[in-house]
mmCIF file of C-alpha atoms and ligand atoms in Angstrom:
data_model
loop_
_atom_site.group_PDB
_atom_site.id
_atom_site.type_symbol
_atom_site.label_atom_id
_atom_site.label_comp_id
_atom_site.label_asym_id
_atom_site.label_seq_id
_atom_site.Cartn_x
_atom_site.Cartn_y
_atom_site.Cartn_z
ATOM 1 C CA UNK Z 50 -12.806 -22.082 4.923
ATOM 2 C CA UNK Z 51 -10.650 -24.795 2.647
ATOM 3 C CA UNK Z 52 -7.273 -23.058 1.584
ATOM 4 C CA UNK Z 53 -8.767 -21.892 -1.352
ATOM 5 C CA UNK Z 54 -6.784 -22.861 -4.610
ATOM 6 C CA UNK Z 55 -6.532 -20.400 -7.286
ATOM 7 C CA UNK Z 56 -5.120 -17.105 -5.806
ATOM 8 C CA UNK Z 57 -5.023 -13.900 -7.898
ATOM 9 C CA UNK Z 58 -1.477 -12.210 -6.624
ATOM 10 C CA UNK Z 59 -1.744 -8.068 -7.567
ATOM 11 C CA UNK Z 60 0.958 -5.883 -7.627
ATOM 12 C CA UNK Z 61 2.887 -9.380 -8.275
ATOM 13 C CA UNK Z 62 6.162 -7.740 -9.362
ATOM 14 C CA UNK Z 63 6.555 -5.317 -6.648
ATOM 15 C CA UNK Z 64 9.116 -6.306 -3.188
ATOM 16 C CA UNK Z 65 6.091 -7.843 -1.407
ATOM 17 C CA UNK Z 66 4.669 -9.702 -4.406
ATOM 18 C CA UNK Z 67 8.052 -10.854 -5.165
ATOM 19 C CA UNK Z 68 8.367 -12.158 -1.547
ATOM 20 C CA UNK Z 69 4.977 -13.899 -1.656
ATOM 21 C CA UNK Z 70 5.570 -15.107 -5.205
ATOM 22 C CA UNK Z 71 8.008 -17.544 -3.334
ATOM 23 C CA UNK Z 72 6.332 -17.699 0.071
ATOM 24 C CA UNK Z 73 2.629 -18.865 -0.883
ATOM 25 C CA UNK Z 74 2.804 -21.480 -3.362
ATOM 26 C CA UNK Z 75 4.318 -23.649 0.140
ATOM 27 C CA UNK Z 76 1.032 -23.190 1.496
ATOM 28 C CA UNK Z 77 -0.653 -24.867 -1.434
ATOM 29 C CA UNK Z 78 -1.910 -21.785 -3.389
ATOM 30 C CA UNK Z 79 -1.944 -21.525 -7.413
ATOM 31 C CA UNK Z 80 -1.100 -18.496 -7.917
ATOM 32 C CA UNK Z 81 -2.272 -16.471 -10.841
ATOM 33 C CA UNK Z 82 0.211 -13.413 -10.931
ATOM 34 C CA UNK Z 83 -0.878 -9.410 -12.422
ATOM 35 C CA UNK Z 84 1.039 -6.253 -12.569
ATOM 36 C CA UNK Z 85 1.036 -2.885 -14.538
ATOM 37 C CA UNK Z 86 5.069 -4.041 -14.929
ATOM 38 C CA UNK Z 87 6.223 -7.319 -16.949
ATOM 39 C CA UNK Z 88 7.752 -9.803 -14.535
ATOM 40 C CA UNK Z 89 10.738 -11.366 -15.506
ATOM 41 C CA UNK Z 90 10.615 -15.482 -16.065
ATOM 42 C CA UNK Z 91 6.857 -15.469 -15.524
ATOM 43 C CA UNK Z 92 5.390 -15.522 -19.358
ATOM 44 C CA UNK Z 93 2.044 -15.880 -17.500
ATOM 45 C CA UNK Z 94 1.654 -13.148 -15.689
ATOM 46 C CA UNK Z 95 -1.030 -10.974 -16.714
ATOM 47 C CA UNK Z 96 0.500 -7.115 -17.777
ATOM 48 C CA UNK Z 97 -2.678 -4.657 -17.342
ATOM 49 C CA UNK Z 98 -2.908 -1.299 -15.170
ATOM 50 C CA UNK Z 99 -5.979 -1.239 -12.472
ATOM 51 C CA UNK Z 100 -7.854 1.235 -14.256
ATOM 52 C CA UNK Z 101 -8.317 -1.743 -17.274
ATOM 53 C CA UNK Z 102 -11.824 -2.818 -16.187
ATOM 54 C CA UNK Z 103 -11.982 -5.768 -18.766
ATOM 55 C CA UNK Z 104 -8.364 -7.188 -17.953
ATOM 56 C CA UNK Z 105 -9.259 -7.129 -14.119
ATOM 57 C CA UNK Z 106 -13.180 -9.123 -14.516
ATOM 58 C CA UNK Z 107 -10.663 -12.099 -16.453
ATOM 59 C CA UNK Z 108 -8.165 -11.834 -14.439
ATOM 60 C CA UNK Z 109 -10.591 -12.127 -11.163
ATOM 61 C CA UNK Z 110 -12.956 -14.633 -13.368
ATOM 62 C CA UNK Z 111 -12.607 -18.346 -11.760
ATOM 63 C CA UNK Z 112 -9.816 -17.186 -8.637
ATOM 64 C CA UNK Z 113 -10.900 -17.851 -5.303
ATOM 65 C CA UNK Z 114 -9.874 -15.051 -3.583
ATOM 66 C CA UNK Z 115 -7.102 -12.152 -4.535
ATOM 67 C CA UNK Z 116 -4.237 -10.812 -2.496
ATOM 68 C CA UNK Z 117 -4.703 -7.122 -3.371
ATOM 69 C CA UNK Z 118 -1.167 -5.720 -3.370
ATOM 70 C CA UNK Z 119 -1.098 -3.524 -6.331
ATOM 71 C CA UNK Z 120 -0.988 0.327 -5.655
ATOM 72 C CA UNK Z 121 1.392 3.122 -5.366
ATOM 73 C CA UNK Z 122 3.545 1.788 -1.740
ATOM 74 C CA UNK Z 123 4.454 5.696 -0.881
ATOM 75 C CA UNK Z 124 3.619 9.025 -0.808
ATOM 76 C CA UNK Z 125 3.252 10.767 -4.355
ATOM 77 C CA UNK Z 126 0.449 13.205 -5.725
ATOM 78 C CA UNK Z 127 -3.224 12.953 -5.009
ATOM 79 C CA UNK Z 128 -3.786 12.053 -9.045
ATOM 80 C CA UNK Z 129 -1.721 9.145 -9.049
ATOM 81 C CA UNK Z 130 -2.796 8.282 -5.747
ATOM 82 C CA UNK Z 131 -6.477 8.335 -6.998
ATOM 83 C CA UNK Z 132 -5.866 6.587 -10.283
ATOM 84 C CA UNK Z 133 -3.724 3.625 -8.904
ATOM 85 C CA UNK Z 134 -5.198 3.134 -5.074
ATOM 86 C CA UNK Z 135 -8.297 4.683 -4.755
ATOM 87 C CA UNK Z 136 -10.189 3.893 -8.266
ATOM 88 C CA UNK Z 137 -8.068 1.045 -8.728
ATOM 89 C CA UNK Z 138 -8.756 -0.617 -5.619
ATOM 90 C CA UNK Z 139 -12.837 0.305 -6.743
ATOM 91 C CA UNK Z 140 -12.370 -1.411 -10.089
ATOM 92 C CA UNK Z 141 -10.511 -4.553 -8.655
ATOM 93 C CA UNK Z 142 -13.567 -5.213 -5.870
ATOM 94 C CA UNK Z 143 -15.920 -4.199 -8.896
ATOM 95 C CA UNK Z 144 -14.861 -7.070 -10.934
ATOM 96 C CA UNK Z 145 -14.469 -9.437 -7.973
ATOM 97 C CA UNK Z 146 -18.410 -8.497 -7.031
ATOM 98 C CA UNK Z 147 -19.169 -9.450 -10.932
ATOM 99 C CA UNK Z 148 -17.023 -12.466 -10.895
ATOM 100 C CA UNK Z 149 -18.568 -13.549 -7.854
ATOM 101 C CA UNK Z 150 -14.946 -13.433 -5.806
ATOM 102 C CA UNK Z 151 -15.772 -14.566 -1.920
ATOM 103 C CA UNK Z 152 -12.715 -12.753 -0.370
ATOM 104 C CA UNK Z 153 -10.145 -10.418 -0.888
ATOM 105 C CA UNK Z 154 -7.451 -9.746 1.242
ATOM 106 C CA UNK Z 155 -6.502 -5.762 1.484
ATOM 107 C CA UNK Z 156 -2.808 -4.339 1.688
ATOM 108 C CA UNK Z 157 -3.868 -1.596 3.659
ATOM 109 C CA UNK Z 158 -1.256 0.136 5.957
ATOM 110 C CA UNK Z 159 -0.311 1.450 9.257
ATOM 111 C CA UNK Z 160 -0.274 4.970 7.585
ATOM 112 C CA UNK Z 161 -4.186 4.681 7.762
ATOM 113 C CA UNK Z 162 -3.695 5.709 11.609
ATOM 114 C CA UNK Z 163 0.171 7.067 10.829
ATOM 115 C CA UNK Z 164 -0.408 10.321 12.807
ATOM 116 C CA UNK Z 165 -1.743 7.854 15.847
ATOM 117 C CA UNK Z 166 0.933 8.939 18.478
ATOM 118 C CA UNK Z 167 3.686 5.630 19.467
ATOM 119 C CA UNK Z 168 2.570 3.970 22.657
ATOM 120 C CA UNK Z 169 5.107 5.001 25.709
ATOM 121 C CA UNK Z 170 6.823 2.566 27.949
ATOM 122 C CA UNK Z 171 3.440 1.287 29.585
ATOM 123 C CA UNK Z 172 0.980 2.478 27.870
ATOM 124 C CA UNK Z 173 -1.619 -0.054 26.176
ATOM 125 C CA UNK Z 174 -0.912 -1.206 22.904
ATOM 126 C CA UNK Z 175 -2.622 0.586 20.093
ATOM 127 C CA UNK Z 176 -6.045 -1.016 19.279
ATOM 128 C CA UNK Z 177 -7.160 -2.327 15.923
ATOM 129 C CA UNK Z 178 -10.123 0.419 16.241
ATOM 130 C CA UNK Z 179 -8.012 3.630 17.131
ATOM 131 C CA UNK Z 180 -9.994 6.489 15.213
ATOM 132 C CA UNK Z 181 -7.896 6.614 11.761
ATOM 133 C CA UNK Z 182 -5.798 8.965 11.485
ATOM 134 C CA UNK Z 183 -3.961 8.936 7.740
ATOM 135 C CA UNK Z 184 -0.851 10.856 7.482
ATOM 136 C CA UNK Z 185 -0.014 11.117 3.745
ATOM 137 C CA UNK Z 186 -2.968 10.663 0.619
ATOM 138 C CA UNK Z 187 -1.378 7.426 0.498
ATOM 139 C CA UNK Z 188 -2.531 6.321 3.675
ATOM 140 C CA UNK Z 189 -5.989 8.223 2.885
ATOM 141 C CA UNK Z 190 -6.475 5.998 0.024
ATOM 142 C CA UNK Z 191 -5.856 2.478 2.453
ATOM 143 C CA UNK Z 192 -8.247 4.302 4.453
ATOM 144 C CA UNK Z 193 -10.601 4.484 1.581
ATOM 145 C CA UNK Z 194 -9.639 0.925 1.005
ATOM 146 C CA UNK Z 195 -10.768 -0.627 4.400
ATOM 147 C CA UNK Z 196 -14.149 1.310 4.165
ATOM 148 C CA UNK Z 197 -14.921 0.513 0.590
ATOM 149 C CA UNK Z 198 -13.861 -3.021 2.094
ATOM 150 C CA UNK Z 199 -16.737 -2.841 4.446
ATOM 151 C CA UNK Z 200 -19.033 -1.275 1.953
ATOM 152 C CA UNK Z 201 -18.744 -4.333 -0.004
ATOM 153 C CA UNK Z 202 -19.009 -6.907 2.733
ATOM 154 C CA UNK Z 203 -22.316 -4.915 3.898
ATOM 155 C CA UNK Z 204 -23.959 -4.670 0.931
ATOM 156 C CA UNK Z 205 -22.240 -7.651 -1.401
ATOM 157 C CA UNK Z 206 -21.409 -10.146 0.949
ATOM 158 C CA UNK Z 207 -18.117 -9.921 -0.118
ATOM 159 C CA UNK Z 208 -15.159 -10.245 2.355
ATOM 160 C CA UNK Z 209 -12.341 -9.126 3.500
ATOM 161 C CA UNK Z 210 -9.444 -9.033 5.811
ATOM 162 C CA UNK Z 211 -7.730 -5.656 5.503
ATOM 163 C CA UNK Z 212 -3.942 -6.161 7.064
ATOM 164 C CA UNK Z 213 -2.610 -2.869 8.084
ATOM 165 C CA UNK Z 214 1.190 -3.491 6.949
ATOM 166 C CA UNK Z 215 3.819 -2.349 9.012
ATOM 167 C CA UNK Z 216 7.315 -2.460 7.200
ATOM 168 C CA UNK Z 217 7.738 -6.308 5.498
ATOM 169 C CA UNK Z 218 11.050 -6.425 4.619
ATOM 170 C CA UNK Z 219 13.941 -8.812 4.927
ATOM 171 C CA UNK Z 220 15.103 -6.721 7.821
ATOM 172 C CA UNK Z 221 14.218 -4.058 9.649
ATOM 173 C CA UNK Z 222 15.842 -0.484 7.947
ATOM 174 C CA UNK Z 223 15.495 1.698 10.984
ATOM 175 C CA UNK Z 224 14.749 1.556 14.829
ATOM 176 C CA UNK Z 225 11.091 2.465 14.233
ATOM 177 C CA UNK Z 226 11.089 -0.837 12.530
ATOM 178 C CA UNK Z 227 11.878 -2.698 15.579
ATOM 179 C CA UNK Z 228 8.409 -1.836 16.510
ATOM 180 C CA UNK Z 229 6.277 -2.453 13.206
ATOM 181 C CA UNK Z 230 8.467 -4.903 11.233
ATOM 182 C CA UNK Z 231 6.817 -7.803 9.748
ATOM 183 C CA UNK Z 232 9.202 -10.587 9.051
ATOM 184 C CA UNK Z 233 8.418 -12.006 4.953
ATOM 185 C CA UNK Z 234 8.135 -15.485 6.456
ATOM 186 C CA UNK Z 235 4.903 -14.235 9.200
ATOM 187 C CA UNK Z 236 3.528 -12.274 6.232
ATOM 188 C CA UNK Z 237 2.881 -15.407 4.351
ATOM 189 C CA UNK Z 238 1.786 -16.896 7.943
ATOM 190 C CA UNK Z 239 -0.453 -13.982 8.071
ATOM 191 C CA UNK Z 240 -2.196 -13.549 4.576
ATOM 192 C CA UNK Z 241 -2.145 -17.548 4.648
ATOM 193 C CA UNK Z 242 -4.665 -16.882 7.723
ATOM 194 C CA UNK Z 243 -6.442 -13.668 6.502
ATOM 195 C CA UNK Z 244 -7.002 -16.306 3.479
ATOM 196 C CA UNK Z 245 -8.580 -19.721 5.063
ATOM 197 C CA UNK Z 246 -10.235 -17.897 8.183
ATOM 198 C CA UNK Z 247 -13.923 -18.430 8.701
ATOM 199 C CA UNK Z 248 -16.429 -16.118 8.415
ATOM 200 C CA UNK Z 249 -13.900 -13.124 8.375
ATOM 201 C CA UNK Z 250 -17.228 -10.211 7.136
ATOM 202 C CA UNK Z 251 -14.768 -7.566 7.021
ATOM 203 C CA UNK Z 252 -11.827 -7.886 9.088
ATOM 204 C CA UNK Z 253 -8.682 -5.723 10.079
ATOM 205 C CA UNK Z 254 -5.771 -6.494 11.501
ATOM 206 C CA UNK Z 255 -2.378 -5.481 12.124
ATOM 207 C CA UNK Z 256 0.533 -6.817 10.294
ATOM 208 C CA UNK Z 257 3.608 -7.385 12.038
ATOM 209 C CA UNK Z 258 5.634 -10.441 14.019
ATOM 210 C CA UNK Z 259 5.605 -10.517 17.556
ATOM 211 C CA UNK Z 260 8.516 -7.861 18.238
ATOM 212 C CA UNK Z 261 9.441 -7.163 21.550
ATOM 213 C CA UNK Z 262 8.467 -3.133 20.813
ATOM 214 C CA UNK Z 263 5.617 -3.642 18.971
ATOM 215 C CA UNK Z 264 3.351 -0.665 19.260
ATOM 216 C CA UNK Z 265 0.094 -2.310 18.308
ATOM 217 C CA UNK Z 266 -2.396 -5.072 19.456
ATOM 218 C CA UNK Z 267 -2.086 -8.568 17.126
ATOM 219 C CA UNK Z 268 -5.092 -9.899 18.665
ATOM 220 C CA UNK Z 269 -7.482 -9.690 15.599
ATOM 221 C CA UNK Z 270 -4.665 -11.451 13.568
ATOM 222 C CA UNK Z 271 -4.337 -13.911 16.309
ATOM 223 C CA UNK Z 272 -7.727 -14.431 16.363
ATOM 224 C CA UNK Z 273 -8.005 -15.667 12.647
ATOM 225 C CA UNK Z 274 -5.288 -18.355 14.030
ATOM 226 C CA UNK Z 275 -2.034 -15.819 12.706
ATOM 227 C CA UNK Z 276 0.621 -16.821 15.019
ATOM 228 C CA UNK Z 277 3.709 -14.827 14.237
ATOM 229 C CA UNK Z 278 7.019 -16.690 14.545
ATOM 230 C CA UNK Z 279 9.458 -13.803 14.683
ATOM 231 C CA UNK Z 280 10.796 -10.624 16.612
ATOM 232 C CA UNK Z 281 12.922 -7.954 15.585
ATOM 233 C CA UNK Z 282 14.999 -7.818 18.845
ATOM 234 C CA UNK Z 283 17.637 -9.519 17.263
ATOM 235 C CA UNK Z 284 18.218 -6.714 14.721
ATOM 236 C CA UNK Z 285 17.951 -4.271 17.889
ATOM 237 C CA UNK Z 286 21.640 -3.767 19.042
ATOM 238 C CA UNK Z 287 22.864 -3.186 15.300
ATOM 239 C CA UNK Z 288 20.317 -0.686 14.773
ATOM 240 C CA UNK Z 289 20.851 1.131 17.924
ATOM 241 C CA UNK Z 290 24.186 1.402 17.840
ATOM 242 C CA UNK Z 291 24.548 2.723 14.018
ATOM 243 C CA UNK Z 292 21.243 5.438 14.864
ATOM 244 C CA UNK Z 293 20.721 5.646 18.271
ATOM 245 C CA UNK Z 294 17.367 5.617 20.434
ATOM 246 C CA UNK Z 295 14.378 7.013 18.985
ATOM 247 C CA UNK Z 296 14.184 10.627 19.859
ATOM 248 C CA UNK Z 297 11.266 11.547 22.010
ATOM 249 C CA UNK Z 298 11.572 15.568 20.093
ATOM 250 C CA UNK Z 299 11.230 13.783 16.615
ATOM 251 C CA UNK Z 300 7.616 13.350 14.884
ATOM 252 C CA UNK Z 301 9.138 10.333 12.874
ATOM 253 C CA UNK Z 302 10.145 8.765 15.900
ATOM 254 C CA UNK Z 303 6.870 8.943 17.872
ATOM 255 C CA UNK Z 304 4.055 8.138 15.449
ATOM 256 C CA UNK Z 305 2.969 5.299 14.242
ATOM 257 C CA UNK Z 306 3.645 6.000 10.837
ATOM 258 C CA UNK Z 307 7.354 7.728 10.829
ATOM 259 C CA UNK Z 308 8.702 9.609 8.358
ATOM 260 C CA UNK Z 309 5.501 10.323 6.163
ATOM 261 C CA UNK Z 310 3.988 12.057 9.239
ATOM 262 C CA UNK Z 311 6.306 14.761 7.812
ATOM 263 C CA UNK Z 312 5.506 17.572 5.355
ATOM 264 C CA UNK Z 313 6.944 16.325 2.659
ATOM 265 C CA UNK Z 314 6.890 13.335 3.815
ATOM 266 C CA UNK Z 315 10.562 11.924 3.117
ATOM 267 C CA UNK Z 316 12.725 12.409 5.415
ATOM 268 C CA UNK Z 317 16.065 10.417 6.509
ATOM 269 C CA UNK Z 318 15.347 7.875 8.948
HETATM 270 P P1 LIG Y 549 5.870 -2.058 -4.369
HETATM 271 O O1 LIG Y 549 5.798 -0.619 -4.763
HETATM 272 O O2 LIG Y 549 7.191 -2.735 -4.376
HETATM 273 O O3 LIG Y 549 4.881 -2.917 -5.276
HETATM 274 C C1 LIG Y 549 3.637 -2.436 -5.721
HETATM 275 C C2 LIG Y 549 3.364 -3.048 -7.076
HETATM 276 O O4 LIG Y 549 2.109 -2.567 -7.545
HETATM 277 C C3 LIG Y 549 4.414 -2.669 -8.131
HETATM 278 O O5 LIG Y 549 4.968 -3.822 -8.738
HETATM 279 C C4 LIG Y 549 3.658 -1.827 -9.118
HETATM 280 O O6 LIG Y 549 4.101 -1.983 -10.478
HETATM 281 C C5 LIG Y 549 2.230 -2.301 -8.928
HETATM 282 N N1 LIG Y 549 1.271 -1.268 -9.299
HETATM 283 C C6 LIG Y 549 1.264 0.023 -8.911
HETATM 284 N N2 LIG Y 549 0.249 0.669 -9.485
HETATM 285 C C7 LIG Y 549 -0.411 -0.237 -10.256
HETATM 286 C C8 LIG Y 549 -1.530 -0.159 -11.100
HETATM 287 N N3 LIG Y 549 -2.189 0.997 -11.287
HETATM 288 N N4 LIG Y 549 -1.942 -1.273 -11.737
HETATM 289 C C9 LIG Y 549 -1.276 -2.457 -11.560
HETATM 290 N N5 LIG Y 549 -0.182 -2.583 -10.787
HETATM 291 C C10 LIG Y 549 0.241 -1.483 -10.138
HETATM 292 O O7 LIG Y 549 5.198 -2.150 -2.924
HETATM 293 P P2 LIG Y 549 5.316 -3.330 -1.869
HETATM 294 O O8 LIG Y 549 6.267 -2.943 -0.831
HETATM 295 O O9 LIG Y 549 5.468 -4.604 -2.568
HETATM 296 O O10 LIG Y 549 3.869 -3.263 -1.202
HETATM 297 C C11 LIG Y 549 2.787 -4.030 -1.705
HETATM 298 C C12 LIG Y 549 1.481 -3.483 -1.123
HETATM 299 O O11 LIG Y 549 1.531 -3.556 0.289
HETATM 300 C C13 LIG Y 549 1.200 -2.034 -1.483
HETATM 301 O O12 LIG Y 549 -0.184 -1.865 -1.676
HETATM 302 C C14 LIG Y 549 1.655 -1.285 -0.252
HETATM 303 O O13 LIG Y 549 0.948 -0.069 -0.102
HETATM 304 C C15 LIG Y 549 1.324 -2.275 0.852
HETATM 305 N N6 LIG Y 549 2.173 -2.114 2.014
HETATM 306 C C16 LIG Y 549 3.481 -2.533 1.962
HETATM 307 C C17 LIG Y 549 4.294 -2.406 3.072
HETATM 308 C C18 LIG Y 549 5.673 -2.936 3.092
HETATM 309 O O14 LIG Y 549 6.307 -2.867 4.143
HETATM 310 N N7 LIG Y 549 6.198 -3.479 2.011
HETATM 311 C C19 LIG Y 549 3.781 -1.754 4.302
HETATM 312 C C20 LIG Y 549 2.400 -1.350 4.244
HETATM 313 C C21 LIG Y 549 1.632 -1.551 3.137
HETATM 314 C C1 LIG Y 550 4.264 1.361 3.816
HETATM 315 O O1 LIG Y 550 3.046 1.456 3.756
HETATM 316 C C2 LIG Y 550 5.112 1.333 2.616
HETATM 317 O O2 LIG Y 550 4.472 0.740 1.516
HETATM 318 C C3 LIG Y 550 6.442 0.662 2.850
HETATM 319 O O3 LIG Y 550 7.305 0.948 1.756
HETATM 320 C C4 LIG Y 550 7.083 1.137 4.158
HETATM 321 O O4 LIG Y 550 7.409 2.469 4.036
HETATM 322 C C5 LIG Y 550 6.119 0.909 5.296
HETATM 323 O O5 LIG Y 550 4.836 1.419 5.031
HETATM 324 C C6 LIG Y 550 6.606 1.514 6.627
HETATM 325 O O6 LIG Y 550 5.799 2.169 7.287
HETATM 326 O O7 LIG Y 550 7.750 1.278 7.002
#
């Protein structure tokens, strides 16, 4: 598939639009930018919620695929989670169906399979089709995301790659994030791939560089020609020293998904 041209950038004001707002446009994408939230020095941008059916079939109208971003990032309550993720991740693959959009690619997240126990010191990595095991409603609704993602491939011919995020910051924030971080620079690498692939149907992947702990299997990324450029390792003897080892007695510190496999959900790293 040509790098397509005109790409639709959701949830453009948030950290990881911001970060691919910056990142993409190197690969040769136009990007056309929309978020409930104004975004500061970009007059363009398009201002409209999810659940605005008309502003989402003009924004899609004439793009040639759409980096799906937009959504609530964290835990919060099942209404908002519905109304922002779940119904507005329906209306967004709605209009791209009616605007005749070929691909979308998904923000979904490793808190689809959060509760999915952290591979020990030899055991296999964790495959791309470990049975999903969501550990907040937020990570419900990305797992309502990659099946409504499949729905429409099956039935619309529409694709997608849904990238199960692991933590794309600048840095790593915790040791966990040794294992799942995804460097801003191999995020671009990555959606850049999940967006010029051929014949993706519906796709997922894990999103991460190629850290020395990683805890899951790249090899779906890879195969759409992702080849991650970074590690975490070197952020590894700062981290360790400030928090220590991950605790073996800690349920944030052995599943996939940290922290939100609590009840509630935050708790310090
Ligand atoms: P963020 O919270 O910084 O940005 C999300 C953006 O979506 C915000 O600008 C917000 O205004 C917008 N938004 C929320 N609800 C909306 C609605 N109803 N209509 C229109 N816009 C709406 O989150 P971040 O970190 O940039 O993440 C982007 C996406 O990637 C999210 O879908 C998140 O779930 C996913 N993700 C991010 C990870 C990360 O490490 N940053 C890890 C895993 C998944
Ligand atoms: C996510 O899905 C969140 O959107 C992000 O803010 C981080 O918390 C990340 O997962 C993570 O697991 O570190």
């Amino acid at each position: 598939m040509p790098t397509p041209r005109t790409l639709l950038l959701t949830g453009a004001a948030g950290g990881l639009g911001t970060l691919m707002r910056s990142l993409l446009p190197e690969y040769g994408y136009e990007l056309r930018l929309l978020d409930v939230r104004p975004i500061e020095g970009e007059p363009d941008a398009i201002t409209a919620d999810l659940g605005d059916t008309a502003a989402l079939r003009e924004a899609v109208r004439g793009v040639d695929a759409v980096l799906h971003l937009a959504g609530i990032s964290l835990e919060a309550p099942f209404e908002k989670i519905l109304r922002s993720n779940i119904e507005g991740t329906y209306n967004l693959y709605e209009a791209a169906r009616q605007e005749g959009v070929p691909r979308i690619v998904f923000a979904s997240s490793n808190h689809a399979v959060g509760f999915t126990p952290a591979p020990g010191a030899g055991d296999p990595l964790i495959a791309i089709d470990t049975p999903r095991r969501p550990d907040t409603f937020y990570g419900l609704s990305k797992s309502f995301g990659e099946d409504l993602a499949q729905l429409y491939w099956d039935k619309h011919g529409l694709e997608t790659v849904s990238v199960r995020i692991g933590s794309c910051f600048a840095e790593p924030a915790d040791v966990r994030m040794l294992s799942v971080w995804m460097s801003p620079a191999d995020g671009a690498r990555l959606f850049h791939a999940a967006l010029t692939a051929e014949e993706v149907g519906h796709t997922v992947v894990y999103g991460s560089s190629a850290n020395t702990r990683l805890w899951w299997d790249l090899g779906t990324a890879r195969a759409l020609g992702y080849e991650p450029q970074d590690d975490s390792e070197q952020f590894a003897a700062k981290l360790i020293a400030e928090r220590g080892e991950l605790d073996p007695g800690n349920p944030a510190h052995t599943h996939l998904g940290g922290r939100f496999v609590n009840d509630p959900p935050i708790w310090p790293y």
